[in-house]
mmCIF file of C-alpha atoms and ligand atoms in Angstrom:
data_model
loop_
_atom_site.group_PDB
_atom_site.id
_atom_site.type_symbol
_atom_site.label_atom_id
_atom_site.label_comp_id
_atom_site.label_asym_id
_atom_site.label_seq_id
_atom_site.Cartn_x
_atom_site.Cartn_y
_atom_site.Cartn_z
ATOM 1 C CA UNK A 20 41.726 10.839 -154.499
ATOM 2 C CA UNK A 21 39.899 12.303 -157.515
ATOM 3 C CA UNK A 22 43.093 14.165 -158.471
ATOM 4 C CA UNK A 23 44.955 10.871 -158.994
ATOM 5 C CA UNK A 24 45.418 9.946 -162.645
ATOM 6 C CA UNK A 25 44.873 6.216 -163.185
ATOM 7 C CA UNK A 26 45.234 5.188 -166.837
ATOM 8 C CA UNK A 27 44.042 1.734 -167.921
ATOM 9 C CA UNK A 28 45.417 0.416 -171.215
ATOM 10 C CA UNK A 29 44.028 -2.906 -172.455
ATOM 11 C CA UNK A 30 44.117 -4.761 -175.751
ATOM 12 C CA UNK A 31 45.272 -7.875 -177.601
ATOM 13 C CA UNK A 32 48.845 -9.056 -178.187
ATOM 14 C CA UNK A 33 51.145 -6.671 -180.079
ATOM 15 C CA UNK A 34 48.470 -3.989 -180.435
ATOM 16 C CA UNK A 35 51.001 -1.478 -179.107
ATOM 17 C CA UNK A 36 49.410 -1.108 -175.667
ATOM 18 C CA UNK A 37 52.711 -1.528 -173.809
ATOM 19 C CA UNK A 38 54.488 1.104 -175.876
ATOM 20 C CA UNK A 39 51.565 3.502 -175.457
ATOM 21 C CA UNK A 40 51.366 2.836 -171.701
ATOM 22 C CA UNK A 41 55.089 3.480 -171.291
ATOM 23 C CA UNK A 42 54.926 6.708 -173.292
ATOM 24 C CA UNK A 43 51.900 7.940 -171.313
ATOM 25 C CA UNK A 44 53.686 7.133 -168.040
ATOM 26 C CA UNK A 45 56.741 9.143 -169.133
ATOM 27 C CA UNK A 46 54.572 12.026 -170.322
ATOM 28 C CA UNK A 47 52.532 12.279 -167.111
ATOM 29 C CA UNK A 48 55.394 11.313 -164.792
ATOM 30 C CA UNK A 49 53.563 8.258 -163.472
ATOM 31 C CA UNK A 50 54.757 4.746 -162.568
ATOM 32 C CA UNK A 51 53.949 2.029 -165.125
ATOM 33 C CA UNK A 52 53.146 -1.659 -164.654
ATOM 34 C CA UNK A 53 53.072 -4.132 -167.556
ATOM 35 C CA UNK A 54 50.719 -6.661 -165.926
ATOM 36 C CA UNK A 55 51.407 -9.222 -168.673
ATOM 37 C CA UNK A 56 54.817 -9.757 -167.095
ATOM 38 C CA UNK A 57 53.135 -11.161 -163.973
ATOM 39 C CA UNK A 58 51.297 -13.843 -165.958
ATOM 40 C CA UNK A 59 54.406 -14.518 -168.036
ATOM 41 C CA UNK A 60 56.447 -15.055 -164.857
ATOM 42 C CA UNK A 61 53.814 -17.455 -163.485
ATOM 43 C CA UNK A 62 53.770 -19.427 -166.749
ATOM 44 C CA UNK A 63 57.559 -19.720 -166.794
ATOM 45 C CA UNK A 64 57.575 -20.590 -163.087
ATOM 46 C CA UNK A 65 55.283 -23.550 -163.747
ATOM 47 C CA UNK A 66 57.444 -24.747 -166.652
ATOM 48 C CA UNK A 67 60.662 -24.280 -164.619
ATOM 49 C CA UNK A 68 59.224 -26.585 -161.951
ATOM 50 C CA UNK A 69 58.541 -29.184 -164.625
ATOM 51 C CA UNK A 70 54.784 -28.717 -164.207
ATOM 52 C CA UNK A 71 51.809 -28.603 -166.559
ATOM 53 C CA UNK A 72 50.290 -25.223 -167.479
ATOM 54 C CA UNK A 73 46.842 -26.711 -166.884
ATOM 55 C CA UNK A 74 47.725 -27.522 -163.240
ATOM 56 C CA UNK A 75 45.789 -24.745 -161.468
ATOM 57 C CA UNK A 76 47.035 -25.626 -157.961
ATOM 58 C CA UNK A 77 50.678 -25.427 -159.041
ATOM 59 C CA UNK A 78 50.122 -22.181 -160.970
ATOM 60 C CA UNK A 79 48.475 -20.655 -157.880
ATOM 61 C CA UNK A 80 51.418 -21.685 -155.685
ATOM 62 C CA UNK A 81 53.790 -20.034 -158.175
ATOM 63 C CA UNK A 82 51.630 -16.889 -158.304
ATOM 64 C CA UNK A 83 51.545 -16.579 -154.506
ATOM 65 C CA UNK A 84 55.336 -16.994 -154.302
ATOM 66 C CA UNK A 85 56.026 -14.429 -157.057
ATOM 67 C CA UNK A 86 58.780 -11.950 -156.161
ATOM 68 C CA UNK A 87 60.099 -8.819 -157.886
ATOM 69 C CA UNK A 88 63.238 -10.729 -158.908
ATOM 70 C CA UNK A 89 61.029 -13.020 -161.037
ATOM 71 C CA UNK A 90 60.216 -10.016 -163.242
ATOM 72 C CA UNK A 91 63.737 -8.951 -164.177
ATOM 73 C CA UNK A 92 64.740 -11.294 -167.039
ATOM 74 C CA UNK A 93 62.857 -9.318 -169.689
ATOM 75 C CA UNK A 94 64.253 -11.140 -172.772
ATOM 76 C CA UNK A 95 63.093 -14.491 -171.353
ATOM 77 C CA UNK A 96 59.751 -13.109 -170.117
ATOM 78 C CA UNK A 97 58.973 -11.615 -173.513
ATOM 79 C CA UNK A 98 59.935 -14.566 -175.713
ATOM 80 C CA UNK A 99 57.325 -16.414 -177.736
ATOM 81 C CA UNK A 100 56.906 -19.380 -175.387
ATOM 82 C CA UNK A 101 56.351 -17.180 -172.337
ATOM 83 C CA UNK A 102 53.426 -15.382 -173.987
ATOM 84 C CA UNK A 103 51.767 -18.682 -174.753
ATOM 85 C CA UNK A 104 52.436 -20.004 -171.220
ATOM 86 C CA UNK A 105 51.084 -16.769 -169.730
ATOM 87 C CA UNK A 106 47.795 -17.002 -171.550
ATOM 88 C CA UNK A 107 47.381 -20.624 -170.375
ATOM 89 C CA UNK A 108 47.883 -19.868 -166.651
ATOM 90 C CA UNK A 109 45.875 -16.617 -166.953
ATOM 91 C CA UNK A 110 42.758 -18.742 -167.406
ATOM 92 C CA UNK A 111 42.950 -20.090 -163.839
ATOM 93 C CA UNK A 112 40.677 -17.902 -161.658
ATOM 94 C CA UNK A 113 42.832 -18.611 -158.587
ATOM 95 C CA UNK A 114 45.933 -17.274 -160.321
ATOM 96 C CA UNK A 115 44.095 -14.071 -161.239
ATOM 97 C CA UNK A 116 42.875 -13.716 -157.638
ATOM 98 C CA UNK A 117 46.418 -14.146 -156.298
ATOM 99 C CA UNK A 118 47.730 -11.372 -158.577
ATOM 100 C CA UNK A 119 44.842 -8.976 -157.900
ATOM 101 C CA UNK A 120 46.034 -7.298 -154.706
ATOM 102 C CA UNK A 121 49.460 -6.350 -156.073
ATOM 103 C CA UNK A 122 47.850 -4.782 -159.153
ATOM 104 C CA UNK A 123 45.121 -2.838 -157.339
ATOM 105 C CA UNK A 124 47.662 -1.462 -154.883
ATOM 106 C CA UNK A 125 49.870 -0.379 -157.774
ATOM 107 C CA UNK A 126 46.915 1.354 -159.447
ATOM 108 C CA UNK A 127 45.907 3.192 -156.274
ATOM 109 C CA UNK A 128 49.251 4.663 -155.265
ATOM 110 C CA UNK A 129 49.223 8.407 -154.582
ATOM 111 C CA UNK A 130 49.259 10.441 -157.802
ATOM 112 C CA UNK A 131 48.087 7.569 -159.944
ATOM 113 C CA UNK A 132 49.631 5.028 -162.296
ATOM 114 C CA UNK A 133 49.506 3.559 -165.791
ATOM 115 C CA UNK A 134 48.790 -0.159 -166.149
ATOM 116 C CA UNK A 135 48.503 -2.236 -169.300
ATOM 117 C CA UNK A 136 47.038 -5.701 -169.766
ATOM 118 C CA UNK A 137 43.704 -7.322 -170.578
ATOM 119 C CA UNK A 138 41.457 -6.558 -167.578
ATOM 120 C CA UNK A 139 42.733 -3.240 -166.201
ATOM 121 C CA UNK A 140 39.643 -1.214 -167.155
ATOM 122 C CA UNK A 141 37.222 -4.007 -166.285
ATOM 123 C CA UNK A 142 38.627 -5.639 -163.114
ATOM 124 C CA UNK A 143 41.795 -4.025 -161.753
ATOM 125 C CA UNK A 144 40.806 -0.343 -161.996
ATOM 126 C CA UNK A 145 37.137 -0.028 -163.022
ATOM 127 C CA UNK A 146 37.277 3.524 -161.594
ATOM 128 C CA UNK A 147 40.251 4.573 -163.772
ATOM 129 C CA UNK A 148 40.392 8.226 -164.886
ATOM 130 C CA UNK A 149 40.946 7.135 -168.494
ATOM 131 C CA UNK A 150 40.509 3.788 -170.243
ATOM 132 C CA UNK A 151 41.914 2.825 -173.625
ATOM 133 C CA UNK A 152 41.293 -0.355 -175.571
ATOM 134 C CA UNK A 153 44.090 -0.562 -178.128
ATOM 135 C CA UNK A 154 43.685 -2.791 -181.180
ATOM 136 C CA UNK A 155 45.116 -3.377 -184.657
ATOM 137 C CA UNK A 156 44.377 -5.947 -187.346
ATOM 138 C CA UNK A 157 45.752 -9.439 -186.624
ATOM 139 C CA UNK A 158 48.041 -9.199 -189.672
ATOM 140 C CA UNK A 159 49.600 -5.936 -188.518
ATOM 141 C CA UNK A 160 50.003 -7.266 -184.976
ATOM 142 C CA UNK A 161 51.612 -10.466 -186.248
ATOM 143 C CA UNK A 162 53.999 -8.387 -188.364
ATOM 144 C CA UNK A 163 54.954 -6.182 -185.381
ATOM 145 C CA UNK A 164 55.600 -9.177 -183.124
ATOM 146 C CA UNK A 165 57.446 -11.015 -185.903
ATOM 147 C CA UNK A 166 59.750 -8.009 -186.415
ATOM 148 C CA UNK A 167 60.309 -7.765 -182.666
ATOM 149 C CA UNK A 168 61.222 -11.443 -182.216
ATOM 150 C CA UNK A 169 63.212 -11.728 -185.439
ATOM 151 C CA UNK A 170 65.287 -8.682 -184.486
ATOM 152 C CA UNK A 171 66.220 -10.573 -181.311
ATOM 153 C CA UNK A 172 67.330 -13.649 -183.208
ATOM 154 C CA UNK A 173 64.243 -15.839 -182.731
ATOM 155 C CA UNK A 174 63.456 -17.765 -185.924
ATOM 156 C CA UNK A 175 59.765 -17.939 -186.770
ATOM 157 C CA UNK A 176 57.673 -18.046 -189.945
ATOM 158 C CA UNK A 177 55.202 -15.182 -190.371
ATOM 159 C CA UNK A 178 52.273 -17.585 -190.799
ATOM 160 C CA UNK A 179 53.107 -19.283 -187.495
ATOM 161 C CA UNK A 180 53.262 -15.869 -185.818
ATOM 162 C CA UNK A 181 49.832 -14.975 -187.190
ATOM 163 C CA UNK A 182 48.437 -18.318 -185.998
ATOM 164 C CA UNK A 183 49.919 -17.658 -182.510
ATOM 165 C CA UNK A 184 48.248 -14.251 -182.348
ATOM 166 C CA UNK A 185 44.847 -15.552 -183.453
ATOM 167 C CA UNK A 186 44.991 -18.442 -180.991
ATOM 168 C CA UNK A 187 45.917 -16.134 -178.104
ATOM 169 C CA UNK A 188 43.143 -13.651 -179.054
ATOM 170 C CA UNK A 189 40.573 -16.457 -179.000
ATOM 171 C CA UNK A 190 41.818 -17.887 -175.700
ATOM 172 C CA UNK A 191 42.025 -14.505 -173.941
ATOM 173 C CA UNK A 192 38.620 -13.316 -175.180
ATOM 174 C CA UNK A 193 36.931 -16.673 -174.648
ATOM 175 C CA UNK A 194 37.920 -17.554 -171.085
ATOM 176 C CA UNK A 195 35.447 -17.350 -168.201
ATOM 177 C CA UNK A 196 37.722 -15.462 -165.772
ATOM 178 C CA UNK A 197 38.198 -11.783 -166.638
ATOM 179 C CA UNK A 198 38.085 -12.258 -170.411
ATOM 180 C CA UNK A 199 39.712 -9.675 -172.668
ATOM 181 C CA UNK A 200 36.902 -7.260 -173.506
ATOM 182 C CA UNK A 201 36.599 -3.537 -174.146
ATOM 183 C CA UNK A 202 35.113 -1.878 -171.057
ATOM 184 C CA UNK A 203 31.834 -0.027 -171.725
ATOM 185 C CA UNK A 204 33.511 3.278 -170.914
ATOM 186 C CA UNK A 205 36.830 2.603 -172.688
ATOM 187 C CA UNK A 206 37.859 4.492 -175.828
ATOM 188 C CA UNK A 207 38.763 2.275 -178.780
ATOM 189 C CA UNK A 208 42.120 3.096 -180.370
ATOM 190 C CA UNK A 209 42.753 1.220 -183.624
ATOM 191 C CA UNK A 210 46.459 1.569 -184.443
ATOM 192 C CA UNK A 211 46.435 -0.529 -187.633
ATOM 193 C CA UNK A 212 47.528 2.435 -189.766
ATOM 194 C CA UNK A 213 49.390 4.351 -187.055
ATOM 195 C CA UNK A 214 53.056 4.510 -186.211
ATOM 196 C CA UNK A 215 54.059 4.812 -182.553
ATOM 197 C CA UNK A 216 54.074 8.605 -182.599
ATOM 198 C CA UNK A 217 50.562 8.840 -184.075
ATOM 199 C CA UNK A 218 49.261 6.206 -181.640
ATOM 200 C CA UNK A 219 50.752 8.059 -178.669
ATOM 201 C CA UNK A 220 49.248 11.370 -179.813
ATOM 202 C CA UNK A 221 45.811 9.779 -180.161
ATOM 203 C CA UNK A 222 46.177 8.127 -176.745
ATOM 204 C CA UNK A 223 47.162 11.398 -175.091
ATOM 205 C CA UNK A 224 44.109 13.130 -176.574
ATOM 206 C CA UNK A 225 41.859 10.371 -175.232
ATOM 207 C CA UNK A 226 43.369 10.753 -171.751
ATOM 208 C CA UNK A 227 42.941 14.533 -171.803
ATOM 209 C CA UNK A 228 39.290 14.233 -172.878
ATOM 210 C CA UNK A 229 38.534 11.548 -170.278
ATOM 211 C CA UNK A 230 40.146 13.301 -167.309
ATOM 212 C CA UNK A 231 38.358 16.552 -168.180
ATOM 213 C CA UNK A 232 35.016 14.828 -167.561
HETATM 214 O O1 CDP B 328 52.464 -8.264 -174.962
HETATM 215 P P1 CDP B 328 51.392 -9.267 -175.207
HETATM 216 O O2 CDP B 328 50.070 -8.640 -175.422
HETATM 217 O O3 CDP B 328 51.749 -10.284 -176.241
HETATM 218 O O4 CDP B 328 51.233 -10.154 -173.909
HETATM 219 P P2 CDP B 328 51.103 -9.714 -172.391
HETATM 220 O O5 CDP B 328 50.373 -8.449 -172.254
HETATM 221 O O6 CDP B 328 52.457 -9.809 -171.780
HETATM 222 O O7 CDP B 328 50.171 -10.860 -171.799
HETATM 223 C C1 CDP B 328 50.488 -12.229 -171.909
HETATM 224 C C2 CDP B 328 49.238 -13.015 -171.540
HETATM 225 O O8 CDP B 328 48.946 -12.784 -170.159
HETATM 226 C C3 CDP B 328 47.982 -12.607 -172.284
HETATM 227 O O9 CDP B 328 47.810 -13.348 -173.489
HETATM 228 C C4 CDP B 328 46.864 -12.880 -171.276
HETATM 229 O O10 CDP B 328 46.394 -14.194 -171.351
HETATM 230 C C5 CDP B 328 47.557 -12.702 -169.930
HETATM 231 N N1 CDP B 328 47.187 -11.440 -169.286
HETATM 232 C C6 CDP B 328 45.984 -11.367 -168.611
HETATM 233 O O11 CDP B 328 45.230 -12.344 -168.614
HETATM 234 N N2 CDP B 328 45.626 -10.245 -167.948
HETATM 235 C C7 CDP B 328 46.408 -9.174 -167.946
HETATM 236 N N3 CDP B 328 46.040 -8.087 -167.261
HETATM 237 C C8 CDP B 328 47.634 -9.204 -168.654
HETATM 238 C C9 CDP B 328 47.997 -10.354 -169.330
HETATM 239 O O1 CDP B 329 52.210 -4.363 -175.476
HETATM 240 P P1 CDP B 329 51.776 -4.942 -176.786
HETATM 241 O O2 CDP B 329 52.013 -6.409 -176.879
HETATM 242 O O3 CDP B 329 50.347 -4.608 -177.114
HETATM 243 O O4 CDP B 329 52.617 -4.271 -177.944
HETATM 244 P P2 CDP B 329 53.988 -3.454 -177.897
HETATM 245 O O5 CDP B 329 55.027 -4.278 -177.234
HETATM 246 O O6 CDP B 329 53.744 -2.099 -177.374
HETATM 247 O O7 CDP B 329 54.305 -3.306 -179.451
HETATM 248 C C1 CDP B 329 54.683 -4.432 -180.225
HETATM 249 C C2 CDP B 329 55.700 -3.979 -181.268
HETATM 250 O O8 CDP B 329 55.037 -3.179 -182.250
HETATM 251 C C3 CDP B 329 56.830 -3.131 -180.712
HETATM 252 O O9 CDP B 329 58.040 -3.500 -181.338
HETATM 253 C C4 CDP B 329 56.429 -1.717 -181.097
HETATM 254 O O10 CDP B 329 57.553 -0.886 -181.302
HETATM 255 C C5 CDP B 329 55.689 -1.937 -182.389
HETATM 256 N N1 CDP B 329 54.649 -0.925 -182.667
HETATM 257 C C6 CDP B 329 54.532 -0.364 -183.887
HETATM 258 O O11 CDP B 329 55.314 -0.698 -184.779
HETATM 259 N N2 CDP B 329 53.557 0.573 -184.162
HETATM 260 C C7 CDP B 329 52.695 0.934 -183.227
HETATM 261 N N3 CDP B 329 51.755 1.845 -183.496
HETATM 262 C C8 CDP B 329 52.789 0.362 -181.956
HETATM 263 C C9 CDP B 329 53.785 -0.582 -181.703
#
């Protein structure tokens, strides 16, 4: 219904979209789905079966068999390799199609929902009440992700982290199926010089302005 509040939060890796989405969900009392976890679980599922990430048929079988219990091992799902694997399987149109229904149903539940990913405002919820495209400079994003992974004991050089981020940006923006792109009606939120609190405040203002329309 028009009263439902659907918030779409898209953007590149480590832009802060997940943190913002979670904070908005808490603030508005809405359920939140990090859609990146779905692609991460599919990528890991392919690797766990000893398969190749380029094998579209296998990735589709994994996507169709995905269960909630595949989304519970957050440390493993959010490690460096899983992000890379996710962006490889996310390029298969069949995988995206298999994950579509679950995401649209989540977005359309009574009251609304907050989803974050790459194609929420463009494909999953084009009719969202508010759309944000969250960005930050590649250097700042690499630093954020480096701090995150290093704090968890992963060893990685900053330059390798930056190279990872740039490669993933190019792959996600360059693919044919639902590429990462700012929706025409999405508000751009550049968090390069913002801490989490400032980014959340700016996001909340964008949501309030959008839903008032
Ligand atoms: O947190 P981070 O931005 O590093 O990654 P993520 O949001 O967990 O997404 C991992 C990968 O999944 C991305 O690089 C995309 O290739 C893919 N993805 C997608 O294609 N569509 C989405 N809605 C969400 C993620
Ligand atoms: O979901 P996404 O990959 O876009 O990023 P995130 O997981 O929300 O944020 C990546 C890391 O950057 C987390 O450790 C956040 O706490 C941190 N962050 C930050 O330092 N400043 C911001 N304005 C946003 C996030």
